[in-house]
XYZ file of C-alpha atoms in Angstrom:
589
model
C 23.283 -34.853 20.190
C 22.869 -32.444 23.115
C 25.684 -29.977 23.683
C 25.989 -28.003 26.906
C 27.854 -24.698 26.820
C 31.166 -24.214 28.574
C 30.868 -22.820 32.109
C 34.150 -20.907 31.936
C 33.282 -17.691 30.144
C 31.587 -17.364 26.730
C 34.100 -18.773 24.223
C 33.152 -18.543 20.572
C 32.562 -22.090 19.410
C 29.945 -21.761 16.652
C 28.896 -19.534 13.809
C 25.529 -18.011 14.585
C 22.356 -18.313 12.587
C 19.860 -15.433 13.073
C 16.156 -16.028 12.246
C 13.700 -13.132 12.276
C 9.962 -13.137 12.895
C 9.803 -16.672 14.218
C 6.174 -17.183 15.214
C 4.727 -18.671 18.376
C 0.945 -19.067 18.729
C -0.525 -18.466 22.194
C -3.419 -20.397 23.663
C -5.946 -17.834 22.421
C -4.563 -17.868 18.870
C -2.592 -14.606 19.098
C 0.786 -14.798 17.303
C 3.907 -13.467 19.015
C 7.114 -13.015 17.043
C 10.743 -13.465 17.982
C 14.274 -13.124 16.738
C 16.191 -16.373 17.311
C 19.982 -16.504 17.579
C 21.291 -20.082 17.489
C 24.455 -22.024 16.733
C 24.744 -22.839 13.079
C 25.458 -26.447 13.917
C 23.777 -29.804 14.242
C 22.486 -30.796 17.647
C 20.309 -29.394 20.360
C 21.113 -26.526 22.667
C 19.580 -25.021 25.862
C 17.406 -21.908 25.388
C 17.774 -18.471 26.980
C 14.546 -16.527 26.446
C 13.656 -12.924 27.023
C 10.343 -11.134 26.399
C 10.208 -7.375 25.940
C 7.757 -4.566 25.204
C 10.571 -2.286 23.986
C 11.486 -3.985 20.706
C 13.374 -7.257 20.521
C 16.152 -5.792 18.401
C 16.856 -2.824 20.724
C 20.596 -2.351 20.732
C 20.811 -1.718 24.450
C 20.068 -5.381 25.040
C 23.434 -6.381 23.670
C 25.322 -4.576 26.421
C 23.508 -6.645 29.048
C 23.436 -9.984 27.316
C 24.890 -10.104 23.814
C 22.741 -12.622 21.927
C 25.313 -13.269 19.229
C 28.144 -13.931 21.645
C 26.067 -16.098 23.901
C 24.632 -18.100 20.992
C 28.145 -18.628 19.648
C 28.949 -20.166 23.053
C 26.309 -22.861 22.671
C 22.933 -21.418 23.563
C 19.717 -20.667 21.613
C 18.886 -17.032 22.479
C 15.276 -16.007 21.818
C 14.165 -12.369 22.002
C 10.387 -11.976 21.754
C 8.118 -8.939 21.440
C 5.357 -9.269 24.023
C 1.706 -9.217 23.003
C 0.695 -6.068 21.174
C 4.180 -4.617 20.823
C 6.263 -4.118 17.694
C 6.128 -7.359 15.667
C 3.625 -9.258 17.839
C -0.115 -9.364 17.375
C -2.782 -8.637 19.972
C -3.336 -5.767 22.392
C -0.708 -4.620 24.869
C -2.076 -4.231 28.413
C 0.861 -3.785 30.858
C 1.386 -6.905 32.980
C -1.920 -8.504 32.178
C -0.927 -11.320 29.791
C 2.688 -11.935 30.748
C 1.888 -15.007 32.880
C -0.013 -17.145 30.339
C 1.971 -15.809 27.367
C 5.181 -16.530 29.251
C 4.101 -20.104 29.982
C 3.081 -20.707 26.366
C 6.334 -19.209 25.045
C 8.541 -21.244 27.364
C 6.841 -24.461 26.304
C 7.009 -23.472 22.661
C 10.718 -22.747 22.959
C 11.312 -26.141 24.676
C 9.778 -27.933 21.683
C 11.787 -26.228 18.974
C 13.777 -28.811 16.959
C 17.123 -27.337 18.034
C 16.221 -27.066 21.736
C 17.253 -29.455 24.478
C 13.944 -28.728 26.191
C 15.617 -26.787 28.972
C 14.689 -23.065 29.086
C 16.044 -20.214 31.194
C 14.855 -16.603 31.144
C 16.794 -13.372 31.395
C 16.389 -9.639 31.049
C 16.015 -6.428 33.026
C 13.182 -4.092 33.984
C 9.893 -5.111 32.293
C 11.816 -8.117 30.850
C 12.327 -9.152 34.468
C 8.597 -8.886 35.231
C 7.850 -11.219 32.325
C 10.141 -13.793 33.984
C 8.467 -13.617 37.360
C 5.000 -13.885 35.827
C 5.994 -16.808 33.686
C 7.643 -18.538 36.617
C 4.480 -18.137 38.732
C 2.640 -20.197 36.072
C 5.189 -23.010 36.490
C 5.859 -24.048 32.884
C 7.574 -27.492 33.110
C 10.440 -26.549 30.815
C 11.500 -23.450 32.796
C 14.663 -24.255 34.765
C 15.733 -20.809 36.062
C 15.253 -17.080 35.871
C 17.705 -14.161 35.952
C 15.695 -10.977 36.669
C 17.682 -7.735 36.488
C 16.744 -4.283 37.966
C 13.438 -5.887 38.679
C 10.199 -4.279 39.789
C 7.346 -6.067 41.456
C 6.368 -6.862 45.007
C 6.917 -3.239 46.078
C 4.107 -1.191 44.598
C 3.660 0.745 47.824
C 7.333 0.887 48.821
C 9.023 2.284 45.724
C 7.456 0.742 42.622
C 4.524 3.059 42.219
C 4.360 4.777 45.617
C 7.127 5.558 48.114
C 6.226 6.302 51.726
C 2.813 7.345 50.505
C 4.135 9.731 47.791
C 3.584 8.899 44.103
C 6.633 8.036 41.961
C 5.604 10.902 39.676
C 8.644 11.371 37.437
C 9.205 7.659 36.855
C 5.575 7.018 35.881
C 5.552 9.897 33.397
C 8.937 8.950 31.990
C 7.992 5.303 31.409
C 4.679 6.156 29.793
C 6.148 8.828 27.539
C 9.468 7.277 26.476
C 9.123 3.549 26.861
C 5.453 2.785 26.120
C 4.038 5.707 24.180
C 5.904 5.713 20.858
C 5.215 2.062 20.032
C 1.560 2.489 20.850
C 1.269 5.435 18.452
C 3.269 3.626 15.788
C 0.851 0.715 15.953
C -2.083 3.072 15.726
C -0.703 4.471 12.454
C -1.553 1.151 10.767
C -5.265 1.494 11.516
C -5.869 5.273 11.836
C -3.053 7.292 10.245
C -4.781 10.645 10.821
C -5.262 10.007 14.527
C -1.716 8.712 14.806
C -0.391 11.918 13.281
C -2.237 13.963 15.891
C -0.921 11.703 18.601
C 2.663 12.163 17.341
C 2.217 15.924 17.410
C 0.976 15.726 21.002
C 3.821 13.379 21.952
C 6.355 15.813 20.466
C 4.934 18.768 22.462
C 5.180 16.785 25.668
C 8.667 15.619 24.801
C 9.830 19.154 24.263
C 8.295 20.316 27.545
C 9.916 17.419 29.410
C 13.287 18.263 27.868
C 12.866 21.858 28.982
C 11.691 20.740 32.448
C 8.484 22.791 32.095
C 6.085 19.810 31.949
C 6.168 18.694 35.545
C 4.886 21.821 37.290
C 1.237 21.503 36.316
C -1.477 21.433 38.940
C -3.728 19.589 39.253
C -1.914 16.608 37.800
C -4.996 15.258 36.053
C -4.702 18.197 33.705
C -1.675 16.495 32.162
C -4.073 14.133 30.374
C -5.494 16.984 28.275
C -4.283 16.806 24.695
C -2.059 13.870 25.546
C -1.682 10.643 23.528
C -4.324 8.088 24.483
C -1.953 5.597 26.136
C -0.255 8.391 28.100
C -3.566 9.824 29.309
C -4.931 6.435 30.364
C -3.526 4.558 32.151
C -0.358 6.608 32.865
C -1.604 10.022 33.955
C -4.757 8.468 35.343
C -2.673 6.223 37.615
C -1.142 9.243 39.350
C -4.429 9.764 41.078
C -4.995 6.174 42.232
C -5.398 5.690 45.973
C -2.662 3.893 47.831
C -4.882 0.775 48.123
C -5.979 0.843 44.438
C -6.183 -2.693 42.921
C -3.484 -1.772 40.371
C -0.983 -1.879 43.185
C -1.850 -5.528 43.776
C -1.455 -6.311 40.113
C 2.058 -4.805 40.244
C 2.928 -6.823 43.370
C 1.597 -10.009 41.868
C 4.618 -10.333 39.619
C 6.946 -11.476 42.446
C 5.010 -11.514 45.707
C 5.623 -15.297 45.937
C 8.922 -17.093 45.739
C 9.480 -19.628 42.980
C 10.892 -23.117 43.155
C 13.696 -22.330 40.713
C 17.316 -21.139 40.665
C 17.410 -17.372 40.469
C 20.116 -14.837 39.607
C 19.261 -11.295 40.763
C 21.035 -8.280 39.224
C 20.560 -4.729 40.553
C 22.076 -1.274 40.887
C 22.492 0.956 43.927
C 21.106 3.873 41.876
C 18.312 1.961 40.226
C 14.741 2.901 41.044
C 13.974 -0.786 41.606
C 16.956 -1.672 43.858
C 14.590 -2.113 46.769
C 12.390 -4.639 44.934
C 15.442 -6.447 43.476
C 16.762 -7.007 47.002
C 13.332 -7.909 48.380
C 12.978 -10.532 45.656
C 16.409 -11.878 46.601
C 15.389 -11.989 50.256
C 12.212 -13.834 49.356
C 14.138 -16.426 47.419
C 16.731 -16.717 50.207
C 14.016 -17.509 52.749
C 12.511 -19.968 50.285
C 15.903 -21.582 49.927
C 16.427 -21.720 53.710
C 13.165 -23.690 53.910
C 14.576 -26.229 51.475
C 12.093 -25.363 48.717
C 14.548 -23.916 46.191
C 18.246 -23.536 45.461
C 20.038 -20.597 47.120
C 19.726 -17.436 45.003
C 22.589 -15.499 43.479
C 22.926 -11.707 43.664
C 24.943 -9.043 41.834
C 24.593 -5.335 42.656
C 26.734 -2.661 41.018
C 26.866 1.156 41.202
C 24.425 1.271 38.374
C 21.217 3.079 37.513
C 18.240 1.749 35.587
C 19.764 2.293 32.125
C 23.469 2.896 32.838
C 25.683 -0.090 33.691
C 28.961 1.641 32.780
C 29.999 2.819 36.237
C 30.595 6.253 34.682
C 27.318 8.020 35.528
C 26.916 10.962 37.869
C 29.681 13.026 39.507
C 31.795 10.047 40.511
C 33.751 7.612 38.358
C 33.834 4.227 40.063
C 36.580 2.704 37.922
C 36.798 0.028 35.272
C 35.640 -2.843 37.457
C 32.275 -1.083 37.872
C 31.548 -1.481 34.118
C 29.185 -4.310 33.210
C 31.629 -5.219 30.473
C 34.493 -5.783 32.933
C 33.260 -6.520 36.471
C 35.998 -7.902 38.735
C 37.016 -11.123 37.078
C 37.357 -10.243 33.439
C 33.780 -11.481 32.900
C 31.079 -9.214 31.501
C 27.397 -9.712 32.266
C 26.921 -11.766 29.109
C 29.479 -14.295 30.281
C 28.122 -14.264 33.854
C 24.691 -15.177 32.436
C 26.241 -17.857 30.236
C 28.365 -19.282 33.046
C 25.451 -19.408 35.450
C 23.021 -20.896 32.986
C 25.515 -23.497 31.679
C 25.496 -24.921 35.196
C 21.805 -24.412 36.001
C 20.479 -25.873 32.763
C 22.943 -28.742 33.167
C 21.606 -29.407 36.715
C 24.913 -28.424 38.309
C 25.916 -25.862 40.921
C 27.233 -22.618 39.371
C 30.868 -21.951 40.180
C 30.197 -18.276 40.992
C 30.043 -16.221 44.189
C 26.588 -16.362 45.766
C 26.674 -12.601 46.367
C 28.797 -10.046 44.514
C 28.319 -6.393 45.472
C 30.216 -3.256 44.465
C 31.346 -1.120 47.422
C 31.470 2.539 46.334
C 34.346 4.554 47.761
C 36.434 1.375 48.006
C 35.597 0.885 44.277
C 35.893 -2.858 44.286
C 33.658 -5.883 44.348
C 33.146 -7.902 47.498
C 31.771 -11.408 47.633
C 29.635 -12.938 50.373
C 27.711 -16.145 50.935
C 24.506 -14.168 51.498
C 23.264 -10.580 51.755
C 23.254 -8.496 53.833
C 26.744 -8.785 55.164
C 27.163 -9.087 58.946
C 26.786 -5.591 60.320
C 26.100 -3.594 63.462
C 23.705 -0.674 63.533
C 25.340 2.709 64.090
C 23.020 5.565 64.935
C 24.018 9.102 64.045
C 21.857 11.708 65.793
C 20.861 15.032 64.310
C 22.353 17.706 66.581
C 22.115 21.450 67.076
C 24.172 23.563 64.721
C 23.892 21.127 61.829
C 26.171 18.404 63.205
C 25.853 14.624 63.542
C 26.711 12.937 66.823
C 27.056 9.363 68.152
C 24.686 10.205 71.020
C 21.569 12.340 71.266
C 22.044 15.805 72.769
C 20.920 16.134 76.403
C 19.005 19.301 75.671
C 16.126 19.769 73.324
C 16.869 21.366 69.949
C 14.988 22.374 66.875
C 15.800 23.302 63.257
C 13.210 25.067 61.125
C 12.495 25.684 57.456
C 9.542 26.552 55.251
C 8.291 24.278 52.488
C 6.591 26.031 49.600
C 4.996 23.660 47.044
C 5.360 26.404 44.422
C 9.155 26.196 44.819
C 10.017 22.589 45.504
C 13.493 21.186 45.993
C 14.683 19.746 42.658
C 15.596 16.098 42.251
C 19.361 15.856 41.834
C 20.550 12.258 41.322
C 19.733 9.250 43.410
C 17.923 5.996 42.529
C 15.674 7.560 39.906
C 14.373 6.940 36.388
C 13.077 10.166 34.863
C 13.015 11.998 31.563
C 14.487 15.404 30.854
C 17.647 16.552 32.581
C 16.981 14.667 35.843
C 19.873 12.200 35.685
C 20.174 9.371 38.234
C 23.267 8.395 40.149
C 25.923 9.825 42.463
C 25.405 13.513 41.748
C 26.944 16.514 43.480
C 24.467 18.215 45.847
C 25.400 21.914 46.124
C 22.283 22.967 44.206
C 20.151 21.251 46.840
C 22.191 22.027 49.991
C 22.419 25.750 49.290
C 18.646 26.173 49.625
C 16.978 27.644 52.717
C 14.407 24.793 52.726
C 17.010 22.076 53.117
C 18.487 21.226 56.535
C 22.041 19.866 56.431
C 23.673 17.843 59.224
C 27.323 16.873 58.801
C 29.615 14.626 60.842
C 33.280 15.208 61.676
C 35.967 14.054 59.247
C 36.566 10.329 59.670
C 39.911 9.141 60.961
C 39.568 5.601 59.615
C 37.530 3.836 56.926
C 33.864 3.201 57.670
C 32.009 0.679 55.532
C 28.222 0.805 55.283
C 26.471 -2.098 53.542
C 22.731 -2.723 53.641
C 19.475 -0.933 54.440
C 19.676 2.631 55.754
C 16.777 4.146 57.697
C 15.922 7.373 59.495
C 13.818 8.197 62.498
C 12.550 11.788 62.415
C 10.722 13.749 65.052
C 9.044 16.649 63.361
C 6.172 19.088 63.566
C 4.427 21.118 60.874
C 2.073 24.088 60.665
C 0.160 22.066 58.023
C -2.363 19.239 58.323
C -0.331 17.144 55.911
C 3.169 17.412 54.476
C 6.152 15.329 53.393
C 9.580 14.710 54.906
C 12.556 13.644 52.769
C 15.790 12.360 54.294
C 18.950 11.853 52.174
C 22.316 10.273 53.052
C 25.349 11.842 51.398
C 29.054 11.199 51.220
C 31.175 14.356 51.593
C 34.507 13.925 49.865
C 37.751 15.318 51.305
C 37.461 18.345 49.015
C 33.969 19.165 50.400
C 31.968 17.802 47.443
C 28.703 16.231 48.678
C 27.498 13.197 46.721
C 24.073 11.587 47.139
C 23.992 7.967 48.226
C 20.416 7.133 49.072
C 17.232 8.761 50.217
C 13.597 8.251 51.199
C 10.258 10.009 51.822
C 7.229 9.755 54.039
C 3.862 11.426 53.474
C 2.640 12.487 56.883
C -0.973 11.328 56.543
C 0.309 7.819 55.672
C 2.843 7.627 58.547
C 0.990 4.744 60.240
C 1.374 2.619 57.105
C 5.160 3.033 57.121
C 6.215 2.332 60.711
C 8.780 -0.297 59.725
C 11.396 0.587 57.084
C 10.854 -1.476 53.953
C 7.352 -2.596 54.925
C 3.855 -1.307 54.163
C 0.919 -1.933 56.454
C -2.549 -0.914 55.484
C -3.808 1.823 57.867
C -6.247 4.656 57.700
C -4.665 7.963 56.643
C -4.484 10.416 59.479
C -4.016 14.199 59.215
C -1.695 16.095 61.535
C -2.497 18.367 64.414
C -0.536 21.483 63.478
C 2.374 22.103 65.835
C 2.345 18.638 67.382
C 5.529 16.536 67.269
C 5.188 13.196 65.455
C 7.642 10.372 64.970
C 8.305 9.250 61.363
C 10.094 6.172 60.129
C 11.721 6.705 56.716
C 13.239 3.944 54.611
C 16.289 5.182 52.723
C 16.700 1.795 50.941
C 20.123 0.105 50.661
C 23.622 1.067 49.671
C 27.222 -0.129 49.877
C 29.886 2.527 50.463
C 33.210 2.929 52.199
C 33.781 6.365 53.667
C 37.489 7.028 53.543
C 39.585 8.919 56.133
C 39.005 12.654 55.738
C 35.512 12.119 54.346
C 32.352 12.979 56.260
C 28.815 11.650 56.557
C 26.025 14.077 55.743
C 22.235 13.976 56.173
C 19.795 16.246 54.399
C 16.259 16.865 55.609
C 13.680 18.618 53.475
C 10.094 18.198 52.254
C 10.252 17.624 48.487
C 12.204 16.116 45.626
C 10.574 17.382 42.432
C 9.682 15.801 40.042
C 10.660 12.444 41.453
C 7.771 12.447 43.897
C 4.486 14.321 43.502
C 4.385 17.442 45.587
C 2.456 17.550 48.877
C 0.172 20.579 48.804
C 0.156 20.779 52.657
C -3.660 20.762 52.651
C -4.487 17.049 52.869
C -5.740 17.177 49.281
C -4.178 15.239 46.396
C -2.068 17.087 43.797
C -3.899 15.021 41.215
C -7.200 16.718 42.036
C -6.275 20.128 43.479
C -4.155 23.197 42.622
C -4.593 24.901 45.988
C -1.671 24.786 48.462
C -0.229 26.468 51.498
C 3.328 27.050 52.702
C 4.218 24.778 55.651
C 6.508 25.796 58.487
C 8.477 22.642 59.404
C 10.433 21.895 62.590
C 12.796 18.972 63.044
C 13.260 18.216 66.775
C 16.421 16.805 68.360
C 17.682 15.717 71.780
C 17.019 12.783 74.106
C 13.257 13.408 74.081
C 13.177 13.548 70.272
C 16.160 11.496 69.087
C 15.986 12.214 65.359
C 18.649 10.012 63.740
C 19.880 8.042 60.770
C 20.673 4.361 61.281
C 23.557 2.874 59.310
C 24.439 -0.809 58.847
C 28.195 -0.750 59.518
C 30.261 -3.777 58.524
C 31.888 -5.317 61.555
């Protein structure tokens, strides 16, 4: 008989049988291995599949979707090591085989003797990429995907590059912590002596990252010296790729096309991939509006890439922010189970289409679609470090010097980095006390102001250099004066013509600056959801670096990957009606 799970929560109905090293043979003969959690009962059950390069038994998976609990509720949960990782055979090349291997695994799972033949996929980060790539191959048994904190489709707008600047810290962190150890461990089976040397190198790098001494090297290509093979190439090597390098297209290929499937998108306001998660949702929404697919579902919490507790950073967002609680007594495991019980049963899920956590209000809001209806409120940078509803009638200017040898440190935000560079809603005094950071602050609010959606900035600036960066950050100033980061963005001056529209990249020839000339820059600060309470203030920071999140601009027009020569840039931010520098906020009506 076929038994569909309950759509209510995830009630325990069955004992669970766990099978290790279950083999699936791919079309080229390579064997991939899985752990299978299934009801210890007669009958057939729908399958929830995830594919990971980080180890199928990694305990962090259980906090996101608990395989034992979900299997007890009437699903077969399969957790597979991707090709070349941990228990699976073959060679691991990031992204390259996830499409065909995903197709083959979905069809294999559908044919298992305890499967109904209906398969859904789930998982976050790289697990999400494996879903998109499998879905693009259109395996007949795949009925839905649930990508969480999902990259793809945004290589040049936050995945690998942001506003023309390289996502330096994230690339090094992923290569060192997530990919490197397993690659070295696998090497130990064929060349133990080389593996031992690689481990020694890995440990040296790990210590330097922990002490925050690793990221200051110039040129960046020097980081490949004495580094483990996988870390040297492709990780360090990729830091020097041009903005139009083909690897960017490989990254985008995961989700640059909508799929004809139900989708559940899960993201975090402080996740490095929140932009791509939302863009994937928007793509599916447009696909749905055309009648080609069901309407997508969306959940966004105050989460970072690896922390779904709601406790990270300098702000506690309350129990409802925790993935284990949410707003309805459901955790993310039960949300997945509830949604898939309907989707795999060809029914409409009885869940809100959009569920987002509004920081400051510290509660979840539901909508039929995202973004919520809003009006754009412009706040203009004004003389004396203030923010105003209208641009000043007279011209103004605020100056600072940017020295690449003493960059502004990364403190919080939507990041994913090793060492002590934590993501999230972090207090900003260490940043705002610096001479190379301009701070513009509004008056205390007299009533609540809710901002939900994409934030952008328009900056009129000049520089003494032929190339430089500009960083804009939106902060929430609490009633006690504590400044908390919300969201930020960067533009590299020579790529300004490629980033004229927030959230979009257009291929254009790089163009150096004429020193002293005023240029207009569009800076995408990504999206957020926050309620500013009475007595709180809105703050905007302007500076030229966030190290080591983004690679430093040397102010010479040369790449930090190739050069160690730099100059100090004198920067001027211009204000007034002729140069209306401003931040644009989507305010809920």
